[in-house]
Coordinates of C-alpha atoms in Angstrom, one line a residue:
M500 CA -9.5 -2.6 -4.9
I501 CA -11.7 0.4 -6.0
N502 CA -15.1 -0.9 -6.9
D503 CA -16.7 0.6 -10.1
F504 CA -20.2 0.3 -8.6
Q505 CA -22.3 3.4 -9.2
P506 CA -26.0 3.5 -8.2
T507 CA -28.4 5.1 -10.6
L508 CA -29.9 8.3 -9.2
S509 CA -33.1 9.7 -10.7
A510 CA -35.6 12.4 -9.7
V511 CA -39.1 11.5 -10.8
A512 CA -42.4 13.3 -10.6
T513 CA -44.4 10.1 -11.4
A514 CA -47.4 9.7 -9.2
V515 CA -46.4 7.6 -6.2
E516 CA -49.1 5.1 -6.9
K517 CA -47.4 4.3 -10.2
T518 CA -43.9 4.0 -8.9
Q519 CA -42.7 0.4 -9.0
T520 CA -39.7 -0.3 -6.7
D521 CA -38.8 -2.8 -4.1
A522 CA -39.4 -0.3 -1.3
L523 CA -41.0 3.1 -0.8
V524 CA -39.4 5.1 2.0
L525 CA -41.2 7.7 4.0
G526 CA -39.6 9.9 6.7
V527 CA -40.7 10.1 10.4
A528 CA -39.5 12.9 12.7
K529 CA -39.4 12.9 16.5
G530 CA -41.8 15.5 17.5
P531 CA -42.4 17.0 21.0
E532 CA -45.6 14.8 21.4
G533 CA -44.6 11.8 19.5
P534 CA -43.7 10.7 15.9
I535 CA -44.6 12.9 13.0
L536 CA -45.0 11.7 9.4
L537 CA -43.0 14.1 7.2
P538 CA -44.5 15.6 4.0
N539 CA -44.8 13.0 1.3
P540 CA -46.6 12.3 -2.0
L541 CA -49.1 9.8 -0.6
A542 CA -52.8 10.6 -1.1
D543 CA -54.4 12.2 2.0
T544 CA -56.3 9.1 3.0
A545 CA -53.2 6.8 2.8
A546 CA -51.0 9.4 4.5
R547 CA -53.5 9.7 7.4
G548 CA -53.7 6.0 7.8
V549 CA -49.9 5.7 8.1
A550 CA -49.7 8.7 10.4
D551 CA -52.4 7.4 12.7
S552 CA -50.6 4.0 13.0
L553 CA -47.1 5.3 13.8
K554 CA -47.3 4.8 17.6
A555 CA -48.9 1.4 17.3
L556 CA -46.1 0.4 14.9
G557 CA -43.4 1.4 17.4
A558 CA -42.1 4.3 15.3
T559 CA -40.4 7.0 17.3
G560 CA -38.8 9.1 14.6
A561 CA -35.4 8.5 16.2
A562 CA -32.5 8.8 13.7
D563 CA -31.7 5.5 12.0
Q564 CA -34.8 3.7 13.2
L565 CA -36.1 1.7 10.2
L566 CA -39.4 -0.2 10.0
R567 CA -40.6 -2.3 7.1
L568 CA -44.3 -2.7 6.5
P569 CA -46.3 -4.5 3.8
G570 CA -47.0 -2.4 0.8
V571 CA -50.0 -0.2 1.0
D572 CA -53.0 -1.1 -1.2
G573 CA -53.0 0.7 -4.5
F574 CA -49.2 1.2 -4.6
R575 CA -46.8 -0.8 -6.7
S576 CA -43.9 -0.8 -4.3
E577 CA -43.6 -4.1 -2.5
T578 CA -42.6 -2.7 0.9
L579 CA -43.4 0.5 2.7
V580 CA -40.4 1.7 4.8
L581 CA -40.4 4.3 7.6
I582 CA -37.0 5.9 8.3
G583 CA -36.4 8.1 11.3
V584 CA -34.9 11.5 10.7
G585 CA -34.4 12.6 14.4
E586 CA -35.8 15.6 16.2
L587 CA -37.4 18.5 14.5
T588 CA -35.1 21.5 14.5
G589 CA -37.3 24.5 13.6
E590 CA -35.7 24.6 10.1
P591 CA -37.8 26.5 7.6
T592 CA -38.1 23.3 5.4
G593 CA -40.6 21.5 7.6
G594 CA -38.4 21.4 10.7
V595 CA -35.9 19.1 9.1
S596 CA -32.3 20.2 8.4
L597 CA -30.6 19.3 5.1
E598 CA -28.1 17.1 7.1
A599 CA -31.0 15.2 8.7
L600 CA -32.4 14.5 5.2
R601 CA -28.9 13.5 4.0
R602 CA -28.5 11.1 6.9
A603 CA -32.0 9.7 6.7
A604 CA -31.6 8.9 3.0
G605 CA -28.2 7.4 3.5
S606 CA -29.4 5.3 6.5
A607 CA -32.4 4.0 4.5
V608 CA -30.3 3.0 1.5
R609 CA -27.6 1.5 3.7
Q610 CA -30.1 -0.6 5.7
L611 CA -32.0 -1.7 2.5
G612 CA -28.8 -2.9 0.9
S613 CA -30.4 -6.3 0.0
L614 CA -32.9 -4.6 -2.3
N615 CA -32.4 -3.7 -6.0
S616 CA -34.5 -0.5 -6.1
V617 CA -35.7 2.1 -3.6
A618 CA -37.9 5.1 -4.0
L619 CA -37.2 7.9 -1.5
A620 CA -40.4 10.0 -0.6
L621 CA -38.6 12.3 1.7
P622 CA -39.1 16.1 1.6
A623 CA -37.7 17.2 -1.8
S624 CA -39.5 20.4 -2.8
S625 CA -36.3 22.4 -3.5
P626 CA -33.0 21.7 -5.4
E627 CA -31.2 21.9 -2.0
E628 CA -33.4 19.1 -0.5
V629 CA -33.1 17.0 -3.6
A630 CA -29.3 17.4 -3.4
A631 CA -29.2 16.4 0.2
V632 CA -31.4 13.3 -0.3
A633 CA -29.4 12.3 -3.4
E634 CA -26.0 12.8 -1.8
G635 CA -27.0 10.8 1.3
A636 CA -28.3 8.0 -0.8
A637 CA -25.2 7.9 -3.0
I638 CA -22.8 7.6 -0.1
G639 CA -25.1 5.2 1.8
A640 CA -25.0 2.8 -1.1
Y641 CA -21.8 1.1 -0.1
S642 CA -20.4 -2.3 0.7
F643 CA -16.9 -3.8 0.7
T644 CA -16.8 -7.4 -0.5
A645 CA -13.7 -7.6 -2.6
F646 CA -12.0 -10.1 -0.3
R647 CA -15.0 -12.4 0.3
S648 CA -14.5 -15.9 -1.0
S649 CA -18.0 -16.8 -2.0
E650 CA -19.4 -15.8 -5.3
E651 CA -22.7 -14.9 -3.6
A652 CA -21.0 -12.4 -1.2
R653 CA -18.8 -10.9 -3.9
A654 CA -21.8 -10.4 -6.2
K655 CA -23.9 -8.7 -3.6
T656 CA -24.1 -5.0 -4.3
P657 CA -25.9 -2.1 -2.5
V658 CA -29.1 -0.6 -3.8
E659 CA -28.6 -0.1 -7.5
E660 CA -31.6 2.1 -8.5
I661 CA -32.5 5.1 -6.3
L662 CA -35.6 7.2 -7.2
I663 CA -36.2 10.5 -5.5
L664 CA -39.8 11.6 -5.7
T665 CA -40.1 15.3 -6.3
D666 CA -42.3 17.7 -8.2
L667 CA -39.3 19.6 -9.6
K668 CA -38.5 19.5 -13.3
D669 CA -35.3 18.0 -14.7
R670 CA -33.7 21.4 -15.3
H671 CA -33.7 21.9 -11.5
T672 CA -32.5 18.4 -10.5
K673 CA -30.0 17.2 -13.2
S674 CA -27.0 19.2 -12.0
V675 CA -27.5 18.2 -8.3
L676 CA -27.9 14.6 -9.2
D677 CA -24.8 14.6 -11.4
R678 CA -22.9 16.2 -8.5
A679 CA -24.2 13.7 -6.0
A680 CA -23.0 10.9 -8.2
V681 CA -19.5 12.3 -8.4
V682 CA -19.4 13.0 -4.6
G683 CA -20.7 9.5 -3.9
S684 CA -18.1 7.9 -6.1
A685 CA -15.3 9.9 -4.4
V686 CA -16.4 8.9 -0.9
R687 CA -16.8 5.2 -1.9
A688 CA -13.4 5.2 -3.5
T689 CA -11.8 6.6 -0.3
R690 CA -13.6 4.0 1.8
D691 CA -12.4 1.2 -0.6
L692 CA -8.8 2.3 -0.2
V693 CA -8.9 2.6 3.6
N694 CA -10.6 -0.8 3.8
A695 CA -8.0 -2.5 1.5
P696 CA -5.7 -4.8 3.4
P697 CA -2.0 -3.9 3.7
S698 CA -1.1 -7.2 2.0
H699 CA -2.6 -5.7 -1.2
L700 CA -2.3 -2.0 -0.7
Y701 CA 1.2 -0.8 -0.2
P702 CA 3.2 2.2 -1.6
E703 CA 3.8 0.7 -5.1
T704 CA 0.3 -0.6 -5.6
F705 CA -1.2 2.6 -4.2
A706 CA 0.9 4.6 -6.7
D707 CA -0.3 2.3 -9.5
L708 CA -3.9 2.7 -8.4
A709 CA -3.5 6.5 -8.4
A710 CA -2.3 6.4 -12.0
D711 CA -5.1 4.1 -13.0
L712 CA -7.8 6.2 -11.3
A713 CA -6.4 9.3 -13.0
G714 CA -7.1 7.8 -16.4
R715 CA -10.5 6.4 -15.8
T716 CA -13.7 7.5 -17.6
K717 CA -15.8 10.0 -15.8
A718 CA -18.6 8.6 -13.7
P719 CA -21.8 8.2 -15.7
A720 CA -24.0 11.2 -15.9
Q721 CA -27.5 10.5 -14.6
N722 CA -29.0 10.6 -18.1
G723 CA -27.0 7.4 -18.9
S724 CA -24.3 9.1 -21.0
T725 CA -20.6 9.0 -20.3
T726 CA -18.0 11.6 -21.1
K727 CA -14.2 11.7 -20.8
A728 CA -13.1 13.6 -17.7
P729 CA -10.3 16.2 -18.1
K730 CA -7.0 14.5 -18.1
L731 CA -5.1 14.3 -14.8
G732 CA -1.4 14.5 -14.7
V733 CA 0.4 11.9 -12.6
K734 CA 4.1 11.7 -11.6
V735 CA 5.6 9.0 -9.3
W736 CA 8.8 9.3 -7.4
E737 CA 10.4 5.9 -6.7
E738 CA 13.1 5.3 -4.2
K739 CA 16.0 6.4 -6.4
D740 CA 14.1 9.5 -7.3
L741 CA 13.4 10.2 -3.6
E742 CA 17.1 9.9 -2.9
K743 CA 18.0 12.3 -5.6
G744 CA 15.3 14.7 -4.5
G745 CA 16.3 14.7 -0.8
F746 CA 13.1 13.3 0.6
G747 CA 14.6 12.1 3.9
G748 CA 11.3 11.8 5.7
L749 CA 9.8 9.3 3.2
L750 CA 13.1 7.4 2.9
G751 CA 13.5 7.2 6.7
V752 CA 10.0 6.0 7.4
G753 CA 10.0 3.6 4.5
G754 CA 13.5 2.3 5.1
G755 CA 12.4 -0.6 7.4
S756 CA 10.1 -2.2 4.8
S757 CA 10.9 -4.4 1.9
R758 CA 8.2 -2.4 0.0
G759 CA 9.8 0.9 -0.7
P760 CA 8.2 4.4 -0.3
R761 CA 6.6 6.4 -3.1
L762 CA 5.6 10.0 -3.6
V763 CA 2.8 10.6 -6.1
R764 CA 1.8 14.0 -7.5
I765 CA -1.6 14.0 -9.2
E766 CA -2.9 17.2 -10.9
H767 CA -6.2 18.6 -12.2
S768 CA -5.1 21.6 -14.3
P769 CA -7.9 23.4 -16.2
S770 CA -7.2 26.3 -18.5
K771 CA -7.2 29.7 -16.8
P772 CA -7.8 28.4 -13.2
A773 CA -9.3 30.8 -10.7
A774 CA -6.9 29.5 -8.0
H775 CA -4.3 26.8 -7.2
V776 CA -4.9 24.6 -4.2
A777 CA -2.4 22.0 -3.1
L778 CA -3.5 19.0 -1.0
V779 CA -1.0 16.8 0.9
G780 CA -2.1 13.4 2.2
K781 CA -0.5 11.1 4.7
G782 CA -0.2 7.6 3.2
I783 CA 1.2 5.2 5.7
T784 CA -0.2 2.0 4.2
F785 CA 0.6 0.1 7.4
D786 CA 1.9 1.4 10.7
S787 CA 3.6 -1.1 13.0
G788 CA 5.3 1.8 14.8
G789 CA 8.7 0.8 13.4
L790 CA 11.3 0.0 16.0
S791 CA 9.2 1.9 18.5
L792 CA 6.8 -1.0 18.1
K793 CA 3.1 -0.6 18.8
P794 CA 1.4 -3.2 21.0
A795 CA -0.2 -5.9 18.9
S796 CA -3.8 -4.8 19.7
A797 CA -2.9 -1.2 18.5
M798 CA -1.9 -2.5 15.1
T799 CA -5.2 -4.1 14.1
T800 CA -6.6 -1.0 12.4
M801 CA -3.4 0.5 11.1
K802 CA -4.3 -0.1 7.5
L803 CA -6.3 3.1 8.0
D804 CA -3.2 5.2 8.3
M805 CA -3.2 6.1 4.6
G806 CA -6.7 7.7 4.9
G807 CA -5.3 11.2 4.2
A808 CA -3.7 10.1 0.9
A809 CA -6.9 8.3 -0.1
T810 CA -8.9 11.4 0.6
V811 CA -6.6 13.6 -1.5
L812 CA -6.6 11.2 -4.4
A813 CA -10.4 11.0 -4.4
V814 CA -10.8 14.8 -4.1
V815 CA -8.5 15.6 -7.0
R816 CA -10.4 13.0 -9.2
A817 CA -13.7 14.6 -8.2
A818 CA -12.4 18.1 -9.0
A819 CA -11.7 16.8 -12.5
D820 CA -15.1 15.0 -12.8
L821 CA -16.8 18.2 -11.8
D822 CA -14.6 20.2 -14.2
L823 CA -13.9 22.7 -11.5
P824 CA -12.0 25.8 -12.7
I825 CA -9.5 25.4 -9.9
K826 CA -6.0 23.9 -10.3
V827 CA -5.6 21.2 -7.7
T828 CA -2.4 19.3 -7.1
G829 CA -2.5 16.3 -4.8
W830 CA 0.6 14.9 -3.1
L831 CA 0.4 11.3 -1.8
C832 CA 3.2 10.6 0.7
L833 CA 3.3 6.8 0.7
A834 CA 5.4 4.6 3.0
E835 CA 5.1 1.4 5.1
N836 CA 6.4 1.8 8.7
M837 CA 8.0 -1.5 9.6
P838 CA 10.8 -2.7 12.0
S839 CA 13.8 -4.4 10.5
S840 CA 17.6 -4.1 10.4
T841 CA 17.3 -1.3 7.8
A842 CA 14.6 0.7 9.8
Q843 CA 15.4 4.1 11.1
R844 CA 16.3 4.1 14.8
P845 CA 15.4 6.4 17.7
E846 CA 18.0 9.2 17.8
D847 CA 18.8 8.9 14.1
V848 CA 18.9 12.3 12.3
I849 CA 17.2 12.7 8.9
T850 CA 17.2 15.5 6.5
I851 CA 13.8 16.6 5.1
R852 CA 13.6 17.9 1.6
G853 CA 14.8 21.5 1.7
G854 CA 17.5 20.9 4.2
K855 CA 15.9 21.0 7.7
T856 CA 17.1 18.2 10.0
V857 CA 15.0 16.1 12.4
E858 CA 16.1 14.0 15.3
V859 CA 13.9 10.9 15.4
L860 CA 13.0 10.2 19.0
N861 CA 10.1 7.9 18.3
T862 CA 9.7 6.0 15.1
D863 CA 5.9 5.8 15.7
A864 CA 5.6 9.5 15.2
E865 CA 6.3 8.8 11.5
G866 CA 3.4 10.5 9.7
R867 CA 4.7 14.0 10.3
L868 CA 8.0 13.0 8.8
V869 CA 6.5 11.9 5.4
M870 CA 4.2 14.9 5.5
A871 CA 7.1 17.3 6.1
D872 CA 8.6 16.2 2.7
G873 CA 5.2 16.6 1.1
L874 CA 4.6 20.1 2.5
V875 CA 8.0 21.3 1.4
V876 CA 7.7 20.0 -2.2
A877 CA 4.1 21.3 -2.5
S878 CA 5.2 24.7 -1.2
E879 CA 7.8 24.9 -4.0
E880 CA 5.0 25.3 -6.5
Q881 CA 3.6 28.4 -4.7
P882 CA -0.1 27.4 -4.4
D883 CA -2.6 29.9 -3.3
A884 CA -3.6 27.5 -0.4
L885 CA -2.0 24.4 1.0
I886 CA -4.1 21.9 3.0
D887 CA -2.8 18.7 4.5
V888 CA -5.0 15.7 5.6
A889 CA -3.7 13.1 7.9
T890 CA -4.7 10.4 10.4
L891 CA -2.0 12.0 12.5
T892 CA -2.5 11.8 16.3
G893 CA -4.2 9.7 18.9
A894 CA -4.5 13.0 20.7
Q895 CA -7.1 14.1 18.2
M896 CA -9.4 11.3 19.4
V897 CA -8.7 12.3 23.1
A898 CA -9.6 15.9 22.4
L899 CA -12.4 15.7 19.9
G900 CA -13.7 12.1 19.9
L901 CA -14.3 9.7 17.1
R902 CA -16.6 11.8 14.8
T903 CA -15.1 15.3 14.9
S904 CA -12.0 16.2 12.9
G905 CA -9.6 19.0 14.1
V906 CA -8.6 21.8 11.8
M907 CA -5.6 24.1 12.5
G908 CA -3.7 26.7 10.6
E909 CA -4.0 30.1 9.1
E910 CA -7.3 31.7 10.3
Q911 CA -9.0 32.6 7.1
L912 CA -8.4 29.2 5.5
R913 CA -9.3 27.4 8.7
S914 CA -12.6 29.3 8.8
A915 CA -13.3 28.5 5.2
L916 CA -12.9 24.8 5.8
V917 CA -15.2 25.0 8.8
D918 CA -17.8 26.7 6.7
S919 CA -17.5 24.0 4.0
A920 CA -17.7 21.2 6.6
D921 CA -20.9 22.8 8.0
S922 CA -22.5 22.9 4.6
A923 CA -21.4 19.3 3.9
G924 CA -22.7 18.0 7.2
E925 CA -19.3 17.0 8.5
K926 CA -18.1 17.7 12.0
V927 CA -14.9 19.9 12.2
W928 CA -13.7 21.9 15.2
P929 CA -11.1 24.7 14.8
M930 CA -8.1 24.4 17.1
P931 CA -5.3 26.8 17.9
I932 CA -1.5 26.2 17.5
P933 CA -0.2 27.9 20.6
E934 CA 3.3 29.3 20.2
E935 CA 4.6 27.6 23.3
V936 CA 4.1 24.1 21.9
R937 CA 6.8 24.6 19.3
S938 CA 9.5 24.6 22.0
G939 CA 8.7 21.0 22.8
F940 CA 10.3 20.0 19.5
D941 CA 13.7 21.6 20.3
S942 CA 16.6 19.2 19.7
E943 CA 20.2 19.3 21.0
V944 CA 21.6 17.9 17.8
A945 CA 19.2 18.8 15.0
D946 CA 16.9 21.6 13.9
L947 CA 14.0 19.9 15.7
T948 CA 12.8 16.5 17.0
N949 CA 9.8 14.6 15.9
L950 CA 8.3 14.2 19.3
G951 CA 6.9 17.2 21.3
D952 CA 5.3 17.4 24.7
R953 CA 2.7 14.8 25.6
H954 CA 0.0 17.3 26.5
G955 CA -1.8 18.9 23.5
G956 CA -0.3 16.4 21.1
M957 CA -2.6 17.3 18.3
L958 CA -1.7 21.0 18.5
G959 CA 2.0 20.1 18.8
A960 CA 1.9 17.9 15.7
A961 CA 0.4 20.8 13.8
A962 CA 3.2 23.1 15.0
F963 CA 5.7 20.6 13.7
L964 CA 4.1 20.5 10.3
R965 CA 4.0 24.3 10.1
E966 CA 7.8 24.3 10.2
F967 CA 7.8 22.9 6.7
V968 CA 5.2 25.2 5.0
G969 CA 7.0 27.5 2.6
E970 CA 6.8 31.3 2.3
R971 CA 5.0 33.1 -0.4
A972 CA 7.4 34.2 -3.2
D973 CA 5.9 37.7 -3.0
A974 CA 6.1 38.0 0.7
D975 CA 7.6 41.1 2.2
Q976 CA 10.7 40.0 4.0
D977 CA 10.5 43.1 6.2
V978 CA 7.3 41.8 7.8
L979 CA 8.1 40.2 11.1
D980 CA 5.0 38.1 11.3
A981 CA 6.0 34.6 10.0
E982 CA 2.4 33.7 9.3
A983 CA 1.9 36.7 7.1
R984 CA 4.8 35.5 4.9
R985 CA 3.8 31.9 4.9
I986 CA 1.6 30.3 2.2
P987 CA -1.9 30.0 3.6
W988 CA -2.0 26.6 5.2
A989 CA -4.4 24.4 7.1
H990 CA -4.0 21.0 8.7
L991 CA -6.9 18.4 9.1
D992 CA -6.4 15.7 11.7
I993 CA -8.9 12.9 10.9
A994 CA -7.4 10.2 13.1
G995 CA -10.7 9.2 14.8
P996 CA -13.3 10.1 12.1
A997 CA -11.5 8.3 9.3
F998 CA -12.4 4.8 10.6
N999 CA -15.6 3.7 12.3
E1000 CA -14.9 0.8 14.6
K1001 CA -18.4 1.0 16.1
S1002 CA -21.9 0.3 14.6
A1003 CA -22.9 1.9 11.3
Y1004 CA -25.0 5.0 11.5
G1005 CA -26.7 7.4 9.0
Y1006 CA -24.8 7.1 5.7
T1007 CA -21.6 6.0 7.6
P1008 CA -20.7 2.3 7.4
K1009 CA -18.3 0.4 9.7
A1010 CA -14.6 0.7 8.9
G1011 CA -13.5 3.4 6.3
T1012 CA -15.8 6.5 6.3
G1013 CA -14.5 8.8 3.6
V1014 CA -14.6 11.7 6.0
M1015 CA -13.5 15.2 4.7
V1016 CA -13.9 14.3 1.0
R1017 CA -17.2 16.2 0.9
T1018 CA -15.7 19.1 2.9
L1019 CA -12.8 19.5 0.6
I1020 CA -14.9 19.2 -2.6
G1021 CA -17.2 21.9 -1.2
Y1022 CA -14.2 24.1 -0.4
L1023 CA -12.9 23.8 -3.9
E1024 CA -16.3 24.6 -5.3
S1025 CA -16.5 27.7 -3.1
L1026 CA -13.4 29.1 -4.8
S1027 CA -15.0 28.9 -8.2
R1028 CA -18.1 30.8 -7.4

């Protein structure tokens, strides 16, 4: 279910006239007085000819607008392609932001998926620009055809060879191309998992895939060589292990399915790590709502509910591929939420690992129950930071829309994730956890319920999860501030951004998006600087 496809990324200084590809891509910006051809390696005469023709061709420079033209005389590329990058921003790099370059490269490669090779003649005069173009192209080169019946459809792959035209030498571009290849592979793997149907991806097969991915060869370096990635440790808890370990959340949610729950721990553990980060991912492989059954129309995208676990798995793998000097443990909380005679019932009381009890008032508020188990067991290892990722609440979409994730938790960690998201070009908005929302989870028979007040549901869900984050072993018990004693923790709610039901845009396809993979990789890298 995870495709091994890997586009070849190359930075070349060859004269554009000698570059032989199926398409040569130039960038067009939306200027105050009309379209503007971005800096490119064309000869002055050819560049002026293209620039003077932009309005006649209907080019506007709007993001995602793509125009195909016959190849220019004297060039070996069969087609000349104009890709819009959006409005000029006043950035020092020609008025185009790195994210605009990233999106333009990804959009071009995505829309040219029928071609074998593409040369990107977008601004690439610095390593940062090359990195943006390469990363956009790597994550734009994606298709999901595993379940197509025709050989032709299954054999169709995205653009396989991507050339980035730049005057920079290899010593300035090799590392950024290698990183882009790893990041692209991680995003594509996350998308593959999210797009996989629940008939094929369920807790047992997800756990098997995690073990398989942990042992795979590192993605090819861009010089064509391959090396063995640092070994990842993998441990899987099956049902009998979960019972012995007291994982009542996973067992309760997974109890209604004939396909039992799993907990997977995957670890990248370098020698002398600079820090230890634990990642916990929600892995509901299908969410029917359980006995609190969803309407039929609300179930049709519920294969996406394991997007958090997919993200965590891909990020830990990427940390190993990049050989980051950070210990990263990923916890995949896997269950299928189904109705049956063995399913948990509204008003059941379950015991989460560690002993806290939860009265289940709505079986469709199940993600927080499996995440509670994951947060407790991850806390037991005393990481320096604890981050959970989940398609957790519909309230996230109401509050922030379909493209912006919410981040809550300890202020310093929350701010670090926002900074990483900004650098990666992903949209994240910091949200509070008001103290009053916790009271909505008070129960008359247990420590708390799984259903809080209707208003501010995203914030309430975060307050619920916070109850299961452990204290630091070295915390001063005389300190009254609970947050000061707690392991630094942040919660990412990606319910809307994890799955794109609308048209593709930029480097983002329809269906699974791979959101937050790049943010989390960037955060881990920031700890090693």
